[in-house]
XYZ file of C-alpha atoms in Angstrom:
644
model
C -3.027 50.987 6.058
C -2.412 51.002 9.849
C -5.642 49.262 10.352
C -4.643 46.425 7.798
C -1.251 46.280 9.434
C -2.789 45.809 12.859
C -5.055 42.952 11.460
C -2.073 41.198 9.921
C 0.075 41.597 13.016
C -2.913 40.086 15.169
C -3.250 37.047 12.818
C 0.502 36.595 13.278
C 0.200 36.707 17.040
C -2.582 34.122 17.310
C -1.040 31.926 14.739
C 2.376 31.732 16.295
C 1.893 32.331 19.889
C -1.039 30.039 20.155
C -0.275 26.952 17.992
C -2.307 23.760 18.681
C 0.813 22.011 19.835
C 4.528 22.862 20.004
C 6.166 23.105 16.710
C 8.825 20.655 17.927
C 6.628 17.846 18.321
C 6.569 15.150 15.635
C 3.030 14.838 13.908
C 0.773 12.322 15.636
C -2.983 11.553 15.751
C -5.367 11.682 12.843
C -3.852 11.677 9.353
C -0.516 10.484 10.322
C -0.312 8.237 7.372
C -0.664 11.186 4.997
C 1.664 13.559 7.131
C 4.356 10.910 7.171
C 4.108 10.643 3.372
C 4.585 14.293 2.974
C 7.485 14.373 5.317
C 9.288 11.452 3.229
C 8.460 13.849 0.001
C 10.175 16.718 1.697
C 13.271 14.477 2.467
C 13.429 12.844 -0.900
C 13.445 16.148 -2.770
C 16.776 16.818 -1.279
C 17.967 13.571 -2.899
C 16.495 13.972 -6.308
C 17.931 17.479 -6.793
C 14.615 19.095 -6.073
C 12.894 17.852 -9.220
C 9.414 19.287 -8.575
C 7.489 16.809 -10.862
C 9.198 13.732 -9.462
C 8.052 13.460 -5.776
C 9.186 10.361 -3.858
C 8.338 8.455 -0.793
C 10.381 5.918 1.073
C 7.888 3.032 0.234
C 8.877 0.610 -2.732
C 5.616 -1.026 -2.601
C 2.760 1.498 -2.646
C -0.459 0.630 -1.270
C -2.352 1.693 -4.452
C -3.324 0.353 -6.798
C -1.940 -3.192 -6.150
C -2.640 -3.408 -2.420
C 1.136 -3.290 -1.551
C 1.882 -6.585 -3.535
C 4.028 -5.087 -6.243
C 7.343 -3.429 -5.636
C 9.489 -0.940 -7.741
C 13.028 -0.043 -8.142
C 12.209 3.628 -7.372
C 9.896 5.276 -4.992
C 8.468 7.956 -7.196
C 4.909 8.582 -6.256
C 1.794 9.872 -7.861
C -0.192 12.908 -7.054
C -0.814 16.615 -7.464
C 1.802 19.311 -7.664
C 3.824 19.152 -4.446
C 4.651 22.520 -4.269
C 4.830 22.982 -0.464
C 7.163 19.933 0.215
C 9.218 20.977 -2.770
C 9.739 24.635 -1.312
C 10.368 23.352 2.211
C 12.976 21.033 0.965
C 15.248 23.920 0.324
C 15.274 24.830 3.905
C 15.708 21.647 5.861
C 17.992 18.715 5.407
C 15.875 16.273 7.256
C 12.064 16.724 7.828
C 12.125 14.803 11.050
C 14.980 16.536 12.831
C 13.910 19.962 11.366
C 10.177 19.443 12.189
C 10.144 23.065 13.708
C 11.022 24.613 10.427
C 8.348 22.436 8.691
C 5.680 23.362 10.947
C 6.416 26.967 10.933
C 6.164 26.784 7.397
C 2.747 25.412 7.254
C 1.479 27.796 10.042
C 2.628 30.648 7.724
C 0.203 29.307 4.986
C -2.527 29.313 7.546
C -1.780 32.735 8.410
C -1.950 33.832 4.776
C -5.286 32.239 4.471
C -6.510 34.228 7.390
C -5.339 37.340 5.648
C -6.933 36.562 2.229
C -10.198 35.782 4.033
C -9.935 39.230 5.844
C -8.947 40.942 2.453
C -11.831 39.459 0.520
C -14.409 40.444 3.100
C -12.772 44.009 3.502
C -12.553 44.440 -0.233
C -16.256 43.309 -0.991
C -17.911 45.028 1.919
C -15.703 47.791 2.836
C -16.108 47.070 6.470
C -12.936 46.561 8.336
C -14.404 45.040 11.520
C -16.668 42.664 9.736
C -13.772 41.404 7.828
C -11.556 40.842 10.775
C -14.328 39.031 12.700
C -15.096 36.775 9.852
C -11.401 35.860 9.732
C -11.635 34.968 13.460
C -14.847 32.961 12.799
C -12.644 30.671 10.661
C -9.705 30.693 12.944
C -11.965 29.320 15.768
C -13.009 26.205 13.854
C -11.551 22.829 14.702
C -10.649 22.177 11.125
C -8.581 25.221 10.891
C -6.962 24.780 14.339
C -5.816 21.288 13.347
C -4.733 21.905 9.855
C -2.874 25.227 10.767
C 0.211 23.106 11.879
C -0.472 19.915 10.279
C 1.907 18.635 7.551
C -0.877 18.433 4.780
C -1.653 20.356 1.563
C -5.277 21.306 2.395
C -4.673 24.959 3.815
C -1.794 25.679 1.429
C -3.680 24.979 -1.664
C -6.714 26.795 -0.173
C -4.691 29.764 0.499
C -3.740 30.034 -3.165
C -7.461 29.608 -4.128
C -8.473 32.428 -1.673
C -5.774 34.579 -3.262
C -7.244 33.784 -6.718
C -10.731 34.767 -5.384
C -9.355 37.953 -3.932
C -7.666 38.984 -7.033
C -10.730 38.225 -8.927
C -12.871 40.531 -6.597
C -10.475 43.298 -7.378
C -10.919 42.700 -10.972
C -14.639 42.892 -10.569
C -14.080 46.520 -9.200
C -11.254 47.569 -11.558
C -11.352 45.149 -14.588
C -7.713 44.465 -13.895
C -6.158 41.305 -12.798
C -8.099 38.620 -14.467
C -5.040 36.762 -15.822
C -3.481 36.951 -12.238
C -6.673 35.516 -10.554
C -6.867 32.700 -13.189
C -3.281 31.629 -12.786
C -3.513 31.649 -8.863
C -6.672 29.436 -9.103
C -5.035 27.167 -11.485
C -1.925 26.723 -9.529
C -4.197 25.931 -6.592
C -6.014 23.435 -8.687
C -2.624 21.795 -9.609
C -1.824 21.462 -5.838
C -5.210 20.124 -5.132
C -7.869 18.994 -7.639
C -10.750 20.221 -5.622
C -9.806 23.843 -6.403
C -10.708 23.206 -10.043
C -14.387 23.946 -8.956
C -13.460 27.719 -8.177
C -11.467 27.901 -11.522
C -14.352 26.486 -13.552
C -16.803 28.767 -11.630
C -15.042 31.933 -12.393
C -14.258 31.036 -16.010
C -17.733 30.219 -16.555
C -19.076 33.462 -15.299
C -16.440 35.394 -17.545
C -17.193 33.116 -20.663
C -21.067 33.779 -20.330
C -20.330 37.487 -19.797
C -18.338 37.678 -23.071
C -21.209 35.843 -24.796
C -23.863 38.078 -23.318
C -22.012 41.328 -24.367
C -20.765 39.941 -27.620
C -17.111 40.980 -27.301
C -13.859 39.163 -26.526
C -10.891 41.087 -25.118
C -7.310 40.471 -26.498
C -6.141 38.696 -23.412
C -8.984 36.198 -23.278
C -7.482 33.728 -25.664
C -4.210 33.664 -23.901
C -6.018 33.156 -20.553
C -7.815 30.038 -22.132
C -4.838 28.773 -23.669
C -2.950 29.043 -20.225
C -5.689 27.161 -18.558
C -5.572 24.526 -21.114
C -1.752 23.960 -20.938
C -1.904 23.904 -17.007
C -4.757 21.246 -17.151
C -2.539 19.138 -19.677
C 0.428 19.611 -17.555
C -1.379 18.560 -14.319
C -3.139 15.389 -15.781
C -0.542 14.258 -18.277
C 2.876 14.970 -16.453
C 1.789 14.931 -12.792
C -1.232 12.405 -13.218
C 0.414 10.009 -15.647
C 1.784 7.751 -13.075
C -1.369 7.489 -11.024
C -2.210 4.070 -12.723
C 0.805 2.538 -11.656
C 2.385 4.344 -8.769
C -0.134 5.015 -6.104
C -2.624 7.650 -5.819
C -6.310 7.159 -5.605
C -7.331 10.927 -4.768
C -10.381 11.677 -6.707
C -9.784 8.796 -9.081
C -13.419 7.954 -9.558
C -16.775 9.029 -8.274
C -18.092 7.477 -5.072
C -21.802 8.751 -4.652
C -24.130 7.015 -2.258
C -25.842 4.286 -4.018
C -29.105 4.084 -2.498
C -31.546 5.743 -0.060
C -30.434 3.498 2.673
C -26.797 4.562 2.047
C -27.763 8.032 1.946
C -29.467 7.670 5.357
C -26.438 5.906 6.761
C -23.980 8.383 5.349
C -25.916 11.454 6.807
C -26.225 9.630 10.143
C -22.464 8.970 10.175
C -21.833 12.746 9.169
C -23.879 13.937 12.052
C -21.045 14.193 14.591
C -18.802 15.839 12.188
C -21.383 18.531 11.338
C -22.213 19.254 15.061
C -18.690 19.108 16.463
C -15.859 18.735 13.990
C -16.897 21.351 11.210
C -18.320 24.147 13.215
C -19.317 24.717 17.036
C -23.086 24.622 17.486
C -23.063 28.551 18.043
C -21.114 28.900 14.777
C -23.925 26.828 12.944
C -26.510 29.414 14.400
C -24.499 32.256 13.019
C -24.360 30.367 9.748
C -28.020 29.677 9.623
C -28.874 33.373 10.146
C -26.448 34.261 7.384
C -27.935 31.780 5.066
C -31.419 33.064 5.745
C -30.420 36.638 5.067
C -28.561 35.724 1.869
C -31.729 33.797 0.629
C -33.973 36.711 1.430
C -31.875 39.148 -0.753
C -30.636 36.738 -3.382
C -33.532 37.536 -6.110
C -33.159 41.270 -5.882
C -29.383 40.843 -6.483
C -29.335 37.995 -8.599
C -27.557 39.586 -11.708
C -24.727 40.810 -9.368
C -21.604 38.829 -10.407
C -20.508 38.261 -6.698
C -23.845 37.179 -5.766
C -23.844 34.762 -8.729
C -20.282 33.686 -7.844
C -21.487 32.750 -4.339
C -24.392 30.656 -5.802
C -22.279 28.721 -8.283
C -19.470 28.061 -5.501
C -22.150 26.475 -3.316
C -23.593 24.253 -6.232
C -20.210 23.112 -6.929
C -19.579 22.328 -3.314
C -22.958 20.353 -2.992
C -22.314 18.838 -6.142
C -18.974 17.580 -4.895
C -20.730 16.108 -1.793
C -23.090 14.230 -3.877
C -20.603 12.895 -6.277
C -18.115 11.888 -3.629
C -20.477 11.098 -0.689
C -18.769 7.909 0.434
C -15.318 9.573 0.710
C -16.700 12.863 2.034
C -18.182 11.548 5.273
C -14.828 9.760 6.099
C -12.459 12.697 5.234
C -12.806 15.749 7.052
C -10.488 17.938 4.907
C -13.095 17.728 1.977
C -15.211 19.974 4.066
C -12.300 22.455 4.682
C -11.427 22.178 0.870
C -14.953 22.347 -0.513
C -17.266 24.640 1.796
C -14.750 27.177 3.230
C -14.766 29.296 0.451
C -18.261 29.435 -0.356
C -18.976 30.183 3.259
C -16.572 33.278 3.089
C -18.568 34.354 0.015
C -21.879 33.936 1.723
C -20.607 36.146 4.688
C -19.616 38.666 2.432
C -23.102 39.018 0.701
C -24.828 39.081 3.964
C -22.765 41.987 5.129
C -23.281 43.815 1.783
C -27.037 43.330 2.205
C -27.128 44.511 5.729
C -24.986 47.550 5.038
C -27.543 48.394 2.074
C -30.886 47.939 3.605
C -29.916 48.707 7.213
C -26.770 50.786 7.533
C -26.468 50.168 11.104
C -27.502 46.413 10.833
C -24.137 45.185 10.302
C -23.386 45.985 13.958
C -25.784 43.203 14.755
C -23.695 40.812 12.676
C -20.663 42.023 14.779
C -22.491 41.202 18.027
C -23.494 37.749 16.646
C -20.135 36.779 15.673
C -18.404 38.140 18.930
C -20.911 35.927 20.952
C -19.904 32.657 19.026
C -16.038 33.268 18.941
C -15.632 32.434 22.646
C -17.143 29.100 22.846
C -16.061 28.205 19.416
C -12.456 28.964 20.453
C -12.469 26.535 23.494
C -14.142 23.902 21.466
C -11.985 24.096 18.593
C -8.850 23.968 20.726
C -10.098 21.130 22.777
C -11.377 19.037 19.761
C -8.492 19.588 17.608
C -6.131 18.953 20.555
C -7.644 15.411 20.932
C -7.356 14.598 17.344
C -3.745 15.747 17.135
C -2.573 12.972 19.611
C -2.829 9.173 19.437
C -3.836 7.139 22.419
C -0.614 6.701 24.660
C -1.218 2.724 24.532
C -1.848 2.841 20.739
C 0.349 1.037 18.080
C 1.009 4.368 16.502
C 2.600 5.671 19.802
C 4.650 2.542 20.124
C 5.960 2.912 16.530
C 6.898 6.473 17.111
C 8.788 5.393 20.227
C 10.497 2.257 18.907
C 11.779 3.832 15.740
C 13.132 7.065 17.195
C 16.975 7.357 16.366
C 16.862 4.232 14.294
C 18.591 5.811 11.371
C 21.595 6.807 13.479
C 21.628 3.275 14.876
C 21.640 1.781 11.452
C 24.558 4.033 10.425
C 26.377 2.769 13.487
C 25.977 -0.893 12.314
C 27.408 0.064 8.780
C 23.993 -0.187 6.976
C 24.077 2.929 4.680
C 21.212 4.828 3.085
C 20.878 2.345 0.198
C 19.982 -0.378 2.648
C 16.525 -1.736 1.697
C 14.218 -2.423 4.698
C 11.225 -4.796 5.055
C 8.692 -3.794 7.791
C 6.279 -6.889 7.835
C 3.776 -5.437 10.359
C 3.684 -1.667 9.673
C 0.668 0.436 10.997
C 1.516 3.415 8.614
C 3.389 2.625 5.527
C 5.798 5.493 5.351
C 6.370 6.304 8.807
C 8.904 3.478 10.086
C 10.802 4.042 6.753
C 10.876 7.836 7.331
C 12.146 7.387 10.923
C 14.838 4.798 9.615
C 15.830 7.276 6.695
C 15.869 4.359 4.295
C 13.611 2.983 1.523
C 11.942 -0.277 1.809
C 8.705 -2.420 1.841
C 5.763 -1.800 4.201
C 3.172 -4.144 4.959
C 0.002 -3.406 6.693
C -1.796 -6.638 6.381
C -0.175 -9.469 8.126
C -1.510 -12.778 6.452
C 0.311 -15.920 5.937
C 0.167 -15.371 2.128
C 1.457 -11.789 2.042
C 4.302 -12.582 4.639
C 5.261 -15.581 2.447
C 5.376 -13.631 -0.662
C 7.098 -10.593 0.709
C 9.812 -12.586 2.728
C 11.439 -13.428 -0.790
C 11.564 -9.899 -2.199
C 15.073 -8.142 -2.490
C 15.563 -6.613 0.962
C 18.590 -6.195 3.352
C 17.075 -5.844 6.898
C 13.740 -6.945 8.404
C 12.489 -4.586 11.333
C 9.948 -6.126 13.537
C 8.638 -4.547 17.043
C 9.105 -7.046 19.839
C 5.577 -6.238 21.153
C 4.008 -7.843 17.895
C 6.441 -10.611 16.906
C 3.930 -13.216 18.398
C 0.663 -11.578 18.070
C 0.969 -10.226 14.445
C 3.519 -12.096 12.637
C 4.322 -15.643 14.167
C 0.824 -16.511 15.061
C -0.359 -15.946 11.459
C 2.985 -17.371 9.614
C 4.769 -19.671 12.064
C 7.584 -20.321 9.611
C 8.357 -16.553 8.745
C 11.309 -16.345 11.282
C 12.830 -19.717 10.388
C 15.535 -18.320 7.813
C 16.136 -15.006 9.909
C 18.844 -14.278 12.458
C 19.031 -11.233 14.651
C 21.768 -8.683 13.883
C 20.783 -6.133 16.548
C 18.124 -4.429 18.650
C 16.991 -0.698 19.032
C 14.651 0.174 21.729
C 11.659 -2.037 20.941
C 12.820 -3.266 17.640
C 14.691 -6.237 16.478
C 16.631 -6.048 13.273
C 17.099 -9.320 11.392
C 18.738 -10.518 8.083
C 18.653 -13.659 6.035
C 20.340 -16.837 7.423
C 21.342 -20.173 5.838
C 20.434 -21.972 9.119
C 16.959 -22.763 10.391
C 15.959 -21.057 13.577
C 13.094 -21.338 16.062
C 10.889 -18.549 17.458
C 12.736 -19.205 20.821
C 15.809 -17.477 19.074
C 13.943 -14.579 18.545
C 12.114 -14.139 21.938
C 15.295 -15.493 23.686
C 16.337 -13.876 27.119
C 18.979 -12.041 25.199
C 16.137 -10.048 23.645
C 14.204 -9.415 27.111
C 12.129 -12.563 27.232
C 12.506 -14.689 30.334
C 10.941 -17.160 32.868
C 10.153 -19.785 30.472
C 8.110 -22.746 31.676
C 6.861 -25.867 29.958
C 4.616 -28.738 30.300
C 5.301 -31.918 28.265
C 2.122 -33.081 26.583
C 3.676 -35.896 24.378
C 7.037 -37.383 24.616
C 6.920 -40.517 22.721
C 6.133 -40.644 18.972
C 2.560 -41.288 18.154
C 1.558 -42.671 14.803
C -1.711 -41.317 13.612
C -3.763 -43.390 11.383
C -6.479 -42.038 8.973
C -9.155 -43.630 11.208
C -8.106 -41.297 14.012
C -10.542 -38.473 13.928
C -9.434 -36.842 17.225
C -6.245 -37.606 19.171
C -6.213 -35.990 22.692
C -2.645 -35.203 23.626
C -3.415 -33.183 27.001
C -6.165 -32.335 29.171
C -5.555 -30.628 32.498
C -6.771 -28.003 34.781
C -4.916 -24.476 34.711
C -3.412 -23.204 37.627
C -3.924 -19.566 38.138
C -0.379 -18.560 38.025
C 0.176 -20.529 34.770
C -1.282 -17.993 32.371
C -2.485 -15.057 34.326
C 0.801 -13.537 34.754
C 2.505 -14.600 31.451
C 2.802 -12.969 27.989
C 3.716 -15.954 25.927
C 1.735 -19.248 25.303
C 2.834 -21.543 22.628
C 3.025 -25.177 21.597
C 6.240 -26.727 20.224
C 6.521 -30.247 18.744
C 7.566 -32.279 15.423
C 5.291 -33.619 12.897
C 5.927 -35.812 9.981
C 3.279 -35.579 7.249
C 1.848 -38.867 5.856
C -0.326 -39.564 2.995
C -3.925 -38.093 2.738
C -5.283 -34.778 3.731
C -3.918 -32.113 6.208
C -4.481 -32.454 9.934
C -4.823 -29.819 12.566
C -3.385 -28.815 15.950
C -6.127 -27.841 18.137
C -6.415 -26.013 21.630
C -9.781 -25.350 23.118
C -10.287 -23.678 26.296
C -13.354 -24.545 28.731
C -14.700 -23.097 31.862
C -17.229 -25.632 33.538
C -18.874 -27.384 30.665
C -18.711 -24.384 28.310
C -16.010 -24.049 25.565
C -15.001 -20.262 25.627
C -11.816 -20.500 23.580
C -10.893 -22.297 20.389
C -7.592 -22.224 18.287
C -6.550 -24.477 15.454
C -3.676 -24.353 12.762
C -3.127 -26.750 10.057
C 0.130 -28.702 9.936
C 0.550 -27.292 6.345
C 0.382 -23.681 7.966
C 2.969 -24.819 10.389
C 5.306 -25.904 7.621
C 4.882 -29.606 7.652
C 4.610 -29.840 3.777
C 6.737 -32.567 2.558
C 5.558 -36.163 3.005
C 7.928 -38.369 5.012
C 9.864 -35.393 6.403
C 10.024 -34.328 10.092
C 9.158 -30.765 10.648
C 9.630 -28.955 13.967
C 7.021 -26.293 14.546
C 6.210 -23.584 17.164
C 2.613 -22.347 17.385
C 1.680 -19.166 19.072
C -1.750 -19.060 20.927
C -3.553 -15.733 21.647
C -2.641 -15.152 25.342
C -5.400 -12.674 26.112
C -8.151 -14.889 24.957
C -6.740 -17.870 26.602
C -6.503 -16.455 30.145
C -10.281 -16.546 30.717
C -10.311 -20.470 30.495
C -9.955 -22.719 33.382
C -9.168 -25.836 31.435
C -7.425 -26.833 28.350
C -7.511 -29.583 25.877
C -4.841 -30.145 23.246
C -5.426 -32.437 20.378
C -4.977 -33.265 16.582
C -7.975 -33.042 14.448
C -8.007 -35.330 11.593
C -11.335 -34.538 9.696
C -10.408 -35.934 6.192
C -8.489 -39.313 7.019
C -4.958 -37.888 6.902
C -1.775 -39.820 8.358
C 1.292 -38.605 10.265
C 3.587 -38.760 13.055
C 3.584 -36.489 15.973
C 6.282 -36.374 18.750
C 7.632 -33.988 21.601
C 4.577 -31.820 21.910
C 5.186 -29.383 24.724
C 3.318 -26.113 25.994
C 5.568 -23.207 26.628
C 4.736 -20.035 28.786
C 7.111 -16.997 28.972
C 7.210 -13.471 30.070
C 8.639 -10.368 28.452
C 10.858 -7.908 30.205
C 10.212 -4.876 28.297
C 7.430 -2.131 28.029
């Protein structure tokens, strides 16, 4: 009892004294999309009265299954049983401000997983030190280090599965507790569908044992009935909204379709195998364990635990084959699918060594100790890299720009029912989560998507100043015409609908940290373009070094009146010597000149970084299909932004 308590205390110390990153830090790095989803679910459980079977996020237009082009009145989302976010919601009011509590909770489930790994090995092998070392073997993996404080369901559901396997191991020794084991595994499967493999493996072993022995116990039918009810609840109640509301998790098989795909997939997986899943030293230890297991398998083939180990591995390998295309891109599949079979593999190896060579498991202790130290440093280093985004990345910019936005919106009088529209989101739930309001997120900034979503029922548009030109105006020059600024917060602009027509210069004005505008007149008088005019050169000059090298904004403004015939194009080409190194074009239809006989003012944004390399620019109208029109007041603008 004292030894067990000492092990638990040691697990507690390493889990809470050496977390991968401070509990107070907001999640970042890989899987931020999913983590912001789960943080949103935690928050909105508080709003829906903690209705376990109705999890919600902040996104009104889920990415799946309609690619974000369909919106709903509510944000109820599809998925498995969200037990962890539901439980946490009772202890926090806001998952963002209470992120310390959220992370401590997820770390607690990682601690429980270590305990159950220890208990499984200790129960099956009756070897305390082997159990302790195996638990630390898994603790010193990059996946465990990363997921131990990540706001993700993988370790939590795996903890319940490991608890079920532990109770089943006790059942094999005492023939008591089968129902509890099945219920724990069923609950784990409802939290994460991958755990159905372990439930089916144990059910299969027990059913075949009953058939072989020719007897059925009185509780067996109740167990089967409970499993049936649980599966029906999972796939009818919880999964019923998948088709309409957003989840593609394990919705279809995705095997490699050809030998070439297999080779490409395995090549892609190589770095994960040698770095992310385990350290190289751990792979050596695993290889030794596997060889010993195979050597003793035939002699112990009738042993239930031995058989369970094989079936677990067969299920894991089958999952990899069936979901290969997904598996190679999602590290958590390895965690969820292979960790438990490897735990069982370790237990079999220790049993064999104790039986054949009583002192042989000391060799195992030495082997594991030798790999723990390099594995620990490798796991901390790699997991640390994955837990942080590049400081220059769009994710980091979003986290900084949206910090405190919810309070700022409150100060402007926009309550929690305000519907937001984020036209250039990197992660769908993140900006809405930090805003503490529901809304629409768009991650693909095309002219068609922006034109469709701008007419949806929203109250405010949120854009990041850094990406107004590059991500939005450059692809949809008319997006801002019927919008006006109502406020700014850090790197954000807040806009609402307007009856007046506005120019992009109202958005990037000096009032919002744009300055130092300079212009060059290309065409002042009205030019009438006939259908025979194929190319109309409107400007041709050498660039001075200071013109573009030190500016952040390069655009052309003008007015165009569409005549009869086909569309015409505004073109800018950049040249160095005799070589054309830069080419940009926009049709007048894209720039908003859609009605014949009506003058249309336009501002077209040109990619500044690509243009800087050119020494000379040509500005012209390209008329490939004999269109007609009038052009006037064509001017090039250059500007600089005064914000980071």
